Amino acid sequence: MNVVIVESPAKAKTINKYLGKDYEVYPSYGHVRDLPAKDGSVDPDADFAMLWDVDVKSAKRLAEIARAVKDADTVILATDPDREGEAISWHVLEVLKAKRVLKDKRVQRVVFNAITRTAVLEAMQNPREIDEALVDAYLARRALDYLVGFNLSPVLWRKLPGARSAGRVQSVALRLVCDRELEIEAFVPREYWSIVAHLKTAAGAPFIARLVGADGKKITRLDIGAGAEAAAFKTALDNAAFKVAEIEAKPAKRHPAAPFTTSTLQQEASRKLGFAPARTMQLAQRLYEGADIDGETVGLITYMRTDGVDLAPEAISSARSVIAREFGDAYVPKAPRKYTVKAKNAQEAHEAIRPTDLARLPKRVSRALEPDQAKLYELIWTRTIASQMESAELERTTVDILAEAGDRKLDLRATGQVIRFDGFLKLYQEGRDDEEDEDGGRLPFMAKDERLEKERIDSTQHFTEPPPRFTEATLVKRMEELGIGRPSTYASTLAVLRERDYVRLDKKRLYPEDKGRLVTAFLESFFTRYVEYDFTADLEEKLDRISNHEIDWKQVLRDFWLDFSAALDGTKDLRTTQVLDALNDILAPHIFPPKPDGSNPRACPSCGDGQLSLKLGKFGAFVGCSNYPECKFTRTLVTANGEGAETAPGERPGVRVLGVDPDSGDEVSLRDGRFGAYVQQGEGEKPKRSSLPKTIPAADLTLDQAIALLSLPREVAKHPETKEPILAAIGRYGPYVQHGKTYANIGKDDDILGIGANRAIDLIVAKESGLSGRRFGDSSSAPARVLGEHPSGGPVTLRAGRYGPYVNHGKVNATLPKDADPTTLNLEGALALLAAKASGGGGSAQGRLLGEHPSGGSITVRAGRFGAYVNHGKTNATLQANASPEAITLEEAIRLIEDKEAAGGARKKAPAPKKSARKASAPKASGSNKKAAADDDSPPFETTAKRKSAPARKPAGAKKSGAKPATEKQKKAKQA
């Protein structure tokens, strides 16, 4: 017997079908070990010794694999064909060695670029050893990431409150986004004018030409920089005579783009399908692992983490056959196309991403895939086929036109382009992130020296625009160009930046948050080398050289740590004032934009003689006055008028005066604070303040709304039972209503100023009834509603649970059906649910009650994963395919259950274990655990007995025959 180890259960299921009964395939579920997040996991003083930790879930899976390996002849490691896949195989092998189950067993490493029968079987015939160089490269990368992240992040926490983490690649990617924002803020628009002539040929055919020269001088796009100059050109052209000076037609070719690499797939999926890189990789993983096509599970694309752009010879041959069949021989080039990668530090160990079978057309496989999977497969298929199609043949025509206005001679040019043969454009055209002007369409027929008629002359003012912000696609492209990161890290790097709130995505563009800009400015000031693009790219190149057996991985770590530890030591005595001075200098254009009157942008608008500066608080950075505590002026990093906006003379940054309170005569203003916008009445040490709810945009806030907010809390209604007031107010966690000690948050669509009596009463009653509360049904925050006394004693209560409302009596919890209204549930209905739950052996009270079984207990018909079934106690009997669950009778259900029990399908009821045995098998519950069990508000959808007795599912490919006879202990465990 041979044990095969892969990463995922989907991959295991597919491969098992190819290998047959002599193989058992086990998934590791990705990495099985990792460096624990504690000091000493990588020890530079012990020559970078690394401590690995196995989590609980991985430990169970590894134990299962170890049991299988113990009886195996050969262990085959078949993880992915890249650095990460090699590392997973190495980790699994190290664990098996530690468990001492390998002994003299053969260990083989196999790799395949596609999960197809041919590729898998061929790989099995060509095993190899684990590539130690790839493992070393993985270890070096993992150690570097740990050393940077684990040592640099605490520096950020101490010196820059609010910052969450730093990373070797993450911080450089963040710097790209922040640097682009600095370019945009520093950009000064430049005025320019374009002159366009609308002309007609002698035959009356219209076209347009642009001014490109005057009086023997060439005019480029930005050369006409003033309106007066543009007006002079327009006047001259209005009075000019036009004729054709030269006509030139040149043939041209456009060649198809290369097949997809990881980065180009992410870019094109973002442009054409709107998928984020993480979503693209998720879908590609599923296409790689396989789908059921024509009764066979097969991988649909090759491995999706690659820098390579080449295709296997058989793939090129298949593509040419498909092109000839689908488009004709004219679209097949004479020779197959070969591509070379242009990205810095690219690794071309694998093929480009392509369909495993190019004859499998998208329309054929779409029926077996989810819509997004089908879209991505079609994109990969069209790109691969187009890459081997004939080039498009174009004709570009340029017409030079002479305009004579008295002594002045002005040059104009018209350009056009026509497609003579569409070639690959018939199927596919690569998208662009920022569209550029293209040549026009076909120009009308003209002859040299032909006189042209003027229709009109247009003079248009333009302004240059700043460089565009990165999209996720263009950021991936830029990282690839610089050699930062690797295909397997692009998506996760972008995801971390968003999770840390360092950047935000708005209309597909990446904007740096203030927190991200502070982190970047800090790292640029005190860890300059480690966020430099070239340094990071050079480090990636060293990691690649390690994987090519060229340099020693430990030496790379020693060289890195020598300088990095010195940089860390340099921050130990770093004072807060030094940090703030550096941040003030770097971020000055962002935090203190210039004022139109030329006055000092850092002068405090409140006290007049103070200097504004960054301040570091418990929850992050803000702007405050140097005269604190005498002057308590504060605001957020960006001015109240918006990003880089100019403030009017005399206006206070971060403050917008709304008016005067008619009762007190105090000024009412909207202000920017450390925790968001708020309204304030008057000045002084303790002015009246109120947070601004999210339902009211700051730009739309009126004086009346501000006064209403400042008057909170307000009485909304009287409680229907206690007659005590129900108040509406805004607290630390947002707007809420209150009755006594009961607080209920209002909905996101509710207006705290307009919430009515009925809505407030509903929220309070629901909270007091236990029908609302915290997200996961914390019973302490959602008090139970007592429905009455149970006949056997004890209260019956209605509670809010993680999966919805449920009724409770003692240790029995019964979930309410989806169509039940918890507000109208009475004691009688609750008792019925509890009885059904108790008679079902702990199963959920789901389905339709048919009646009582002759031996006692209710019989229900339920909807199951594999079809409808009837239930009595622990016996489930599936209905026949042609039987309707709505029409089945009690008699038919009893017969099905008896047949199932007679056939031995039901589990035999095990004798109740003795109390002593039960105590020995489970640890005694503490008082807190007992209470947790009694108050458990998570309704068990599956019986506890079933969960405990269900045998562990065998992995795909587990042999059914040849097993050892079960011992008496195993038989008893199975019965239990």
mmCIF file of C-alpha atoms in Angstrom, residues 228-550:
data_model
loop_
_atom_site.group_PDB
_atom_site.id
_atom_site.type_symbol
_atom_site.label_atom_id
_atom_site.label_comp_id
_atom_site.label_asym_id
_atom_site.label_seq_id
_atom_site.Cartn_x
_atom_site.Cartn_y
_atom_site.Cartn_z
ATOM 1 C CA ALA A 228 -4.021 84.221 -26.082
ATOM 2 C CA GLU A 229 -1.560 82.072 -28.021
ATOM 3 C CA ALA A 230 -4.321 79.550 -28.814
ATOM 4 C CA ALA A 231 -6.618 82.375 -29.983
ATOM 5 C CA ALA A 232 -3.915 83.642 -32.366
ATOM 6 C CA PHE A 233 -3.548 80.187 -33.935
ATOM 7 C CA LYS A 234 -7.330 79.827 -34.222
ATOM 8 C CA THR A 235 -7.641 83.214 -35.956
ATOM 9 C CA ALA A 236 -4.909 82.277 -38.422
ATOM 10 C CA LEU A 237 -6.534 78.931 -39.220
ATOM 11 C CA ASP A 238 -9.969 80.534 -39.639
ATOM 12 C CA ASN A 239 -8.489 82.601 -42.478
ATOM 13 C CA ALA A 240 -6.233 79.894 -43.934
ATOM 14 C CA ALA A 241 -6.436 77.838 -47.127
ATOM 15 C CA PHE A 242 -5.890 74.081 -46.681
ATOM 16 C CA LYS A 243 -4.359 71.529 -48.998
ATOM 17 C CA VAL A 244 -2.905 68.015 -48.704
ATOM 18 C CA ALA A 245 0.900 68.189 -48.491
ATOM 19 C CA GLU A 246 1.860 64.524 -48.022
ATOM 20 C CA ILE A 247 0.135 61.155 -47.707
ATOM 21 C CA GLU A 248 1.910 58.154 -46.223
ATOM 22 C CA ALA A 249 0.398 54.715 -45.692
ATOM 23 C CA LYS A 250 2.455 52.130 -43.833
ATOM 24 C CA PRO A 251 1.609 48.534 -43.078
ATOM 25 C CA ALA A 252 1.911 47.507 -39.432
ATOM 26 C CA LYS A 253 1.424 44.422 -37.321
ATOM 27 C CA ARG A 254 0.090 43.935 -33.818
ATOM 28 C CA HIS A 255 1.203 40.803 -32.020
ATOM 29 C CA PRO A 256 -0.741 38.934 -29.335
ATOM 30 C CA ALA A 257 0.177 39.084 -25.657
ATOM 31 C CA ALA A 258 1.917 36.167 -23.956
ATOM 32 C CA PRO A 259 -0.082 33.565 -22.021
ATOM 33 C CA PHE A 260 -0.914 34.369 -18.428
ATOM 34 C CA THR A 261 1.516 34.449 -15.547
ATOM 35 C CA THR A 262 0.206 34.895 -12.002
ATOM 36 C CA SER A 263 0.538 38.669 -12.087
ATOM 37 C CA THR A 264 -0.880 39.185 -15.594
ATOM 38 C CA LEU A 265 -3.826 36.938 -14.741
ATOM 39 C CA GLN A 266 -4.549 39.040 -11.658
ATOM 40 C CA GLN A 267 -4.251 42.251 -13.671
ATOM 41 C CA GLU A 268 -6.479 41.151 -16.537
ATOM 42 C CA ALA A 269 -9.087 39.571 -14.250
ATOM 43 C CA SER A 270 -9.254 42.898 -12.420
ATOM 44 C CA ARG A 271 -9.656 44.889 -15.640
ATOM 45 C CA LYS A 272 -12.069 42.625 -17.495
ATOM 46 C CA LEU A 273 -13.958 40.811 -14.718
ATOM 47 C CA GLY A 274 -13.599 43.155 -11.749
ATOM 48 C CA PHE A 275 -12.055 40.431 -9.558
ATOM 49 C CA ALA A 276 -9.693 41.336 -6.727
ATOM 50 C CA PRO A 277 -6.369 39.442 -6.847
ATOM 51 C CA ALA A 278 -7.369 37.315 -3.854
ATOM 52 C CA ARG A 279 -10.642 36.335 -5.546
ATOM 53 C CA THR A 280 -8.830 35.536 -8.786
ATOM 54 C CA MET A 281 -6.411 33.197 -7.006
ATOM 55 C CA GLN A 282 -9.231 31.537 -5.095
ATOM 56 C CA LEU A 283 -11.088 30.751 -8.325
ATOM 57 C CA ALA A 284 -7.891 29.668 -10.095
ATOM 58 C CA GLN A 285 -7.093 27.269 -7.232
ATOM 59 C CA ARG A 286 -10.460 25.575 -7.679
ATOM 60 C CA LEU A 287 -10.008 25.320 -11.443
ATOM 61 C CA TYR A 288 -6.583 23.775 -10.862
ATOM 62 C CA GLU A 289 -7.880 21.249 -8.338
ATOM 63 C CA GLY A 290 -10.553 20.035 -10.695
ATOM 64 C CA ALA A 291 -14.224 19.830 -11.624
ATOM 65 C CA ASP A 292 -16.529 17.066 -12.778
ATOM 66 C CA ILE A 293 -16.529 17.150 -16.578
ATOM 67 C CA ASP A 294 -18.436 14.437 -18.472
ATOM 68 C CA GLY A 295 -18.390 12.128 -15.466
ATOM 69 C CA GLU A 296 -14.675 12.546 -14.754
ATOM 70 C CA THR A 297 -13.046 14.836 -12.209
ATOM 71 C CA VAL A 298 -10.189 16.624 -13.912
ATOM 72 C CA GLY A 299 -8.038 19.698 -13.309
ATOM 73 C CA LEU A 300 -9.018 22.410 -15.790
ATOM 74 C CA ILE A 301 -5.930 24.666 -15.701
ATOM 75 C CA THR A 302 -2.228 24.238 -15.019
ATOM 76 C CA TYR A 303 -0.586 25.441 -11.811
ATOM 77 C CA MET A 304 -1.545 29.057 -11.206
ATOM 78 C CA ARG A 305 1.532 30.395 -9.353
ATOM 79 C CA THR A 306 4.154 30.946 -12.009
ATOM 80 C CA ASP A 307 6.359 33.558 -13.660
ATOM 81 C CA GLY A 308 6.787 31.507 -16.836
ATOM 82 C CA VAL A 309 5.224 32.460 -20.181
ATOM 83 C CA ASP A 310 6.196 29.401 -22.198
ATOM 84 C CA LEU A 311 3.828 26.603 -23.193
ATOM 85 C CA ALA A 312 4.509 22.877 -23.405
ATOM 86 C CA PRO A 313 4.922 21.553 -26.973
ATOM 87 C CA GLU A 314 1.740 19.479 -26.691
ATOM 88 C CA ALA A 315 -0.192 22.582 -25.583
ATOM 89 C CA ILE A 316 1.070 24.580 -28.582
ATOM 90 C CA SER A 317 0.113 21.751 -30.919
ATOM 91 C CA SER A 318 -3.342 21.529 -29.373
ATOM 92 C CA ALA A 319 -3.808 25.308 -29.599
ATOM 93 C CA ARG A 320 -2.924 25.342 -33.300
ATOM 94 C CA SER A 321 -5.430 22.557 -33.954
ATOM 95 C CA VAL A 322 -8.180 24.443 -32.115
ATOM 96 C CA ILE A 323 -7.387 27.678 -33.988
ATOM 97 C CA ALA A 324 -7.576 25.913 -37.369
ATOM 98 C CA ARG A 325 -10.851 24.211 -36.464
ATOM 99 C CA GLU A 326 -12.571 27.203 -34.870
ATOM 100 C CA PHE A 327 -11.209 30.119 -36.940
ATOM 101 C CA GLY A 328 -9.610 28.705 -40.094
ATOM 102 C CA ASP A 329 -6.105 28.034 -41.366
ATOM 103 C CA ALA A 330 -5.478 31.727 -42.062
ATOM 104 C CA TYR A 331 -5.378 32.358 -38.305
ATOM 105 C CA VAL A 332 -2.656 29.772 -37.662
ATOM 106 C CA PRO A 333 0.857 31.316 -37.867
ATOM 107 C CA LYS A 334 3.491 29.515 -39.916
ATOM 108 C CA ALA A 335 5.641 28.837 -36.868
ATOM 109 C CA PRO A 336 4.625 28.409 -33.201
ATOM 110 C CA ARG A 337 5.143 31.479 -31.037
ATOM 111 C CA LYS A 338 7.785 31.543 -28.292
ATOM 112 C CA TYR A 339 7.667 34.064 -25.474
ATOM 113 C CA THR A 340 10.271 35.294 -23.000
ATOM 114 C CA VAL A 341 9.518 36.862 -19.654
ATOM 115 C CA LYS A 342 10.458 40.493 -19.035
ATOM 116 C CA ALA A 343 9.774 40.786 -15.291
ATOM 117 C CA LYS A 344 12.712 41.366 -12.951
ATOM 118 C CA ASN A 345 13.869 38.278 -11.001
ATOM 119 C CA ALA A 346 11.322 36.062 -12.759
ATOM 120 C CA GLN A 347 11.441 32.330 -12.169
ATOM 121 C CA GLU A 348 10.431 30.314 -15.222
ATOM 122 C CA ALA A 349 10.331 26.885 -13.658
ATOM 123 C CA HIS A 350 6.737 26.322 -14.711
ATOM 124 C CA GLU A 351 4.567 26.780 -17.745
ATOM 125 C CA ALA A 352 2.304 29.731 -18.198
ATOM 126 C CA ILE A 353 -1.228 29.364 -16.853
ATOM 127 C CA ARG A 354 -3.286 27.565 -19.481
ATOM 128 C CA PRO A 355 -6.169 25.098 -19.795
ATOM 129 C CA THR A 356 -5.054 21.494 -19.362
ATOM 130 C CA ASP A 357 -6.972 20.607 -22.534
ATOM 131 C CA LEU A 358 -7.383 23.452 -25.015
ATOM 132 C CA ALA A 359 -9.952 21.429 -26.939
ATOM 133 C CA ARG A 360 -12.217 21.821 -23.895
ATOM 134 C CA LEU A 361 -14.036 24.977 -25.036
ATOM 135 C CA PRO A 362 -15.466 27.412 -22.454
ATOM 136 C CA LYS A 363 -19.060 26.823 -23.572
ATOM 137 C CA ARG A 364 -18.550 23.108 -22.935
ATOM 138 C CA VAL A 365 -17.267 23.410 -19.370
ATOM 139 C CA SER A 366 -19.395 26.351 -18.213
ATOM 140 C CA ARG A 367 -22.265 24.014 -17.305
ATOM 141 C CA ALA A 368 -20.075 22.281 -14.696
ATOM 142 C CA LEU A 369 -18.721 25.479 -13.120
ATOM 143 C CA GLU A 370 -19.955 28.324 -10.983
ATOM 144 C CA PRO A 371 -20.449 31.586 -12.949
ATOM 145 C CA ASP A 372 -17.245 33.260 -11.697
ATOM 146 C CA GLN A 373 -15.217 30.092 -12.319
ATOM 147 C CA ALA A 374 -16.607 29.899 -15.853
ATOM 148 C CA LYS A 375 -15.663 33.542 -16.513
ATOM 149 C CA LEU A 376 -12.088 33.016 -15.328
ATOM 150 C CA TYR A 377 -11.713 29.782 -17.304
ATOM 151 C CA GLU A 378 -12.922 31.550 -20.459
ATOM 152 C CA LEU A 379 -10.439 34.384 -19.871
ATOM 153 C CA ILE A 380 -7.552 31.912 -19.497
ATOM 154 C CA TRP A 381 -8.674 29.888 -22.523
ATOM 155 C CA THR A 382 -9.028 32.916 -24.832
ATOM 156 C CA ARG A 383 -5.700 34.388 -23.752
ATOM 157 C CA THR A 384 -3.916 31.064 -24.353
ATOM 158 C CA ILE A 385 -5.489 30.493 -27.763
ATOM 159 C CA ALA A 386 -4.929 34.120 -28.833
ATOM 160 C CA SER A 387 -1.241 33.868 -27.860
ATOM 161 C CA GLN A 388 -0.762 31.283 -30.637
ATOM 162 C CA MET A 389 -2.865 33.037 -33.320
ATOM 163 C CA GLU A 390 -1.656 35.012 -36.299
ATOM 164 C CA SER A 391 -0.770 38.683 -35.814
ATOM 165 C CA ALA A 392 -3.247 41.371 -36.779
ATOM 166 C CA GLU A 393 -2.336 43.261 -39.979
ATOM 167 C CA LEU A 394 -3.011 46.991 -39.929
ATOM 168 C CA GLU A 395 -2.535 49.951 -42.205
ATOM 169 C CA ARG A 396 -1.648 53.250 -40.584
ATOM 170 C CA THR A 397 -2.198 56.353 -42.728
ATOM 171 C CA THR A 398 -0.724 59.772 -41.987
ATOM 172 C CA VAL A 399 -1.881 62.854 -43.912
ATOM 173 C CA ASP A 400 0.159 66.073 -43.547
ATOM 174 C CA ILE A 401 -1.874 69.204 -44.315
ATOM 175 C CA LEU A 402 -0.537 72.670 -45.064
ATOM 176 C CA ALA A 403 -2.592 75.691 -43.936
ATOM 177 C CA GLU A 404 -1.490 79.000 -45.473
ATOM 178 C CA ALA A 405 -2.708 82.200 -43.789
ATOM 179 C CA GLY A 406 -0.936 85.141 -45.386
ATOM 180 C CA ASP A 407 2.757 84.872 -44.534
ATOM 181 C CA ARG A 408 2.131 82.152 -41.945
ATOM 182 C CA LYS A 409 2.393 78.462 -42.728
ATOM 183 C CA LEU A 410 0.756 76.089 -40.242
ATOM 184 C CA ASP A 411 1.149 72.313 -40.255
ATOM 185 C CA LEU A 412 -1.685 69.932 -39.348
ATOM 186 C CA ARG A 413 -1.773 66.149 -39.269
ATOM 187 C CA ALA A 414 -4.554 63.583 -39.568
ATOM 188 C CA THR A 415 -3.960 59.955 -38.667
ATOM 189 C CA GLY A 416 -6.041 56.898 -39.323
ATOM 190 C CA GLN A 417 -5.787 53.163 -38.917
ATOM 191 C CA VAL A 418 -7.621 50.318 -40.566
ATOM 192 C CA ILE A 419 -7.430 46.587 -39.874
ATOM 193 C CA ARG A 420 -6.593 44.612 -43.013
ATOM 194 C CA PHE A 421 -6.609 41.236 -41.210
ATOM 195 C CA ASP A 422 -7.917 40.895 -37.672
ATOM 196 C CA GLY A 423 -5.798 37.862 -36.642
ATOM 197 C CA PHE A 424 -5.833 37.342 -32.870
ATOM 198 C CA LEU A 425 -8.056 40.438 -32.452
ATOM 199 C CA LYS A 426 -10.916 38.289 -33.680
ATOM 200 C CA LEU A 427 -10.793 36.525 -30.300
ATOM 201 C CA TYR A 428 -9.048 38.705 -27.737
ATOM 202 C CA GLN A 429 -7.540 42.107 -26.989
ATOM 203 C CA GLU A 430 -5.548 42.841 -23.835
ATOM 204 C CA GLY A 431 -7.085 45.426 -21.522
ATOM 205 C CA ARG A 432 -5.474 48.644 -20.322
ATOM 206 C CA ASP A 433 -5.571 50.271 -16.928
ATOM 207 C CA ASP A 434 -5.416 53.855 -18.161
ATOM 208 C CA GLU A 435 -6.614 54.300 -21.728
ATOM 209 C CA GLU A 436 -4.503 56.342 -24.108
ATOM 210 C CA ASP A 437 -5.475 58.064 -27.329
ATOM 211 C CA GLU A 438 -5.568 55.629 -30.191
ATOM 212 C CA ASP A 439 -5.159 56.321 -33.873
ATOM 213 C CA GLY A 440 -8.466 57.170 -35.487
ATOM 214 C CA GLY A 441 -10.436 54.958 -37.793
ATOM 215 C CA ARG A 442 -10.273 54.937 -41.552
ATOM 216 C CA LEU A 443 -9.486 58.280 -43.234
ATOM 217 C CA PRO A 444 -11.377 59.266 -46.407
ATOM 218 C CA PHE A 445 -9.621 59.040 -49.758
ATOM 219 C CA MET A 446 -7.398 62.064 -50.502
ATOM 220 C CA ALA A 447 -4.792 62.931 -53.102
ATOM 221 C CA LYS A 448 -1.649 65.009 -52.805
ATOM 222 C CA ASP A 449 -2.185 68.764 -53.394
ATOM 223 C CA GLU A 450 -5.951 68.288 -53.043
ATOM 224 C CA ARG A 451 -7.722 71.393 -51.770
ATOM 225 C CA LEU A 452 -9.656 70.935 -48.532
ATOM 226 C CA GLU A 453 -12.665 72.783 -47.170
ATOM 227 C CA LYS A 454 -12.753 74.108 -43.614
ATOM 228 C CA GLU A 455 -15.855 73.443 -41.511
ATOM 229 C CA ARG A 456 -14.668 74.915 -38.194
ATOM 230 C CA ILE A 457 -11.654 75.310 -35.916
ATOM 231 C CA ASP A 458 -11.876 74.200 -32.273
ATOM 232 C CA SER A 459 -9.584 75.619 -29.597
ATOM 233 C CA THR A 460 -9.862 73.665 -26.300
ATOM 234 C CA GLN A 461 -8.304 74.354 -22.916
ATOM 235 C CA HIS A 462 -6.841 71.428 -20.958
ATOM 236 C CA PHE A 463 -4.899 70.903 -17.745
ATOM 237 C CA THR A 464 -2.379 68.199 -17.098
ATOM 238 C CA GLU A 465 -3.483 65.572 -14.601
ATOM 239 C CA PRO A 466 -1.517 63.953 -11.787
ATOM 240 C CA PRO A 467 -0.409 60.335 -12.116
ATOM 241 C CA PRO A 468 -3.317 57.972 -11.419
ATOM 242 C CA ARG A 469 -3.595 56.152 -8.113
ATOM 243 C CA PHE A 470 -2.782 52.470 -8.192
ATOM 244 C CA THR A 471 -5.460 49.901 -8.737
ATOM 245 C CA GLU A 472 -4.811 46.461 -7.296
ATOM 246 C CA ALA A 473 -3.894 45.346 -10.819
ATOM 247 C CA THR A 474 -1.420 48.184 -11.477
ATOM 248 C CA LEU A 475 0.148 47.780 -8.030
ATOM 249 C CA VAL A 476 0.760 44.101 -8.745
ATOM 250 C CA LYS A 477 2.252 45.092 -12.101
ATOM 251 C CA ARG A 478 4.551 47.651 -10.470
ATOM 252 C CA MET A 479 5.665 45.187 -7.774
ATOM 253 C CA GLU A 480 6.480 42.659 -10.478
ATOM 254 C CA GLU A 481 8.453 45.249 -12.468
ATOM 255 C CA LEU A 482 10.512 46.121 -9.379
ATOM 256 C CA GLY A 483 11.027 42.485 -8.415
ATOM 257 C CA ILE A 484 9.198 42.867 -5.093
ATOM 258 C CA GLY A 485 7.397 39.808 -3.792
ATOM 259 C CA ARG A 486 6.545 36.632 -5.673
ATOM 260 C CA PRO A 487 3.452 35.269 -7.458
ATOM 261 C CA SER A 488 2.282 33.474 -4.341
ATOM 262 C CA THR A 489 2.476 36.660 -2.217
ATOM 263 C CA TYR A 490 0.855 39.394 -4.344
ATOM 264 C CA ALA A 491 -2.748 38.721 -3.312
ATOM 265 C CA SER A 492 -1.973 38.176 0.382
ATOM 266 C CA THR A 493 0.176 41.330 0.539
ATOM 267 C CA LEU A 494 -2.648 43.506 -0.791
ATOM 268 C CA ALA A 495 -5.138 41.817 1.538
ATOM 269 C CA VAL A 496 -2.954 42.553 4.603
ATOM 270 C CA LEU A 497 -2.671 46.251 3.697
ATOM 271 C CA ARG A 498 -6.448 46.544 3.657
ATOM 272 C CA GLU A 499 -6.964 44.433 6.793
ATOM 273 C CA ARG A 500 -4.512 46.642 8.714
ATOM 274 C CA ASP A 501 -6.462 49.754 7.568
ATOM 275 C CA TYR A 502 -3.301 51.063 5.926
ATOM 276 C CA VAL A 503 -5.064 51.542 2.577
ATOM 277 C CA ARG A 504 -8.648 51.653 1.407
ATOM 278 C CA LEU A 505 -10.157 50.710 -1.943
ATOM 279 C CA ASP A 506 -12.476 53.317 -3.452
ATOM 280 C CA LYS A 507 -13.770 52.944 -7.020
ATOM 281 C CA LYS A 508 -11.039 50.355 -7.639
ATOM 282 C CA ARG A 509 -8.289 52.830 -6.656
ATOM 283 C CA LEU A 510 -6.005 52.419 -3.635
ATOM 284 C CA TYR A 511 -5.890 55.371 -1.239
ATOM 285 C CA PRO A 512 -3.420 55.397 1.662
ATOM 286 C CA GLU A 513 -5.024 55.939 5.047
ATOM 287 C CA ASP A 514 -3.386 58.327 7.505
ATOM 288 C CA LYS A 515 -2.278 55.348 9.578
ATOM 289 C CA GLY A 516 -0.490 53.880 6.548
ATOM 290 C CA ARG A 517 1.189 57.182 5.718
ATOM 291 C CA LEU A 518 2.470 57.527 9.279
ATOM 292 C CA VAL A 519 3.944 54.027 9.204
ATOM 293 C CA THR A 520 5.640 54.679 5.866
ATOM 294 C CA ALA A 521 7.015 58.034 7.014
ATOM 295 C CA PHE A 522 8.367 56.439 10.214
ATOM 296 C CA LEU A 523 10.052 53.594 8.346
ATOM 297 C CA GLU A 524 11.514 55.961 5.745
ATOM 298 C CA SER A 525 12.963 58.092 8.539
ATOM 299 C CA PHE A 526 14.450 55.398 10.779
ATOM 300 C CA PHE A 527 14.599 52.209 8.677
ATOM 301 C CA THR A 528 15.271 53.746 5.291
ATOM 302 C CA ARG A 529 17.178 50.843 3.802
ATOM 303 C CA TYR A 530 14.488 48.285 4.565
ATOM 304 C CA VAL A 531 11.743 50.034 2.598
ATOM 305 C CA GLU A 532 13.920 50.801 -0.409
ATOM 306 C CA TYR A 533 12.746 49.178 -3.621
ATOM 307 C CA ASP A 534 16.207 48.085 -4.776
ATOM 308 C CA PHE A 535 17.108 46.565 -1.398
ATOM 309 C CA THR A 536 13.933 44.480 -1.317
ATOM 310 C CA ALA A 537 14.410 43.371 -4.927
ATOM 311 C CA ASP A 538 18.041 42.429 -4.240
ATOM 312 C CA LEU A 539 16.934 40.349 -1.280
ATOM 313 C CA GLU A 540 14.411 38.554 -3.504
ATOM 314 C CA GLU A 541 17.221 37.870 -5.966
ATOM 315 C CA LYS A 542 19.327 36.335 -3.191
ATOM 316 C CA LEU A 543 16.422 34.076 -2.247
ATOM 317 C CA ASP A 544 16.222 32.952 -5.865
ATOM 318 C CA ARG A 545 19.957 32.249 -5.886
ATOM 319 C CA ILE A 546 19.499 30.108 -2.780
ATOM 320 C CA SER A 547 16.883 28.038 -4.610
ATOM 321 C CA ASN A 548 19.359 27.629 -7.487
ATOM 322 C CA HIS A 549 22.060 26.162 -5.157
ATOM 323 C CA GLU A 550 24.239 29.276 -5.676
#
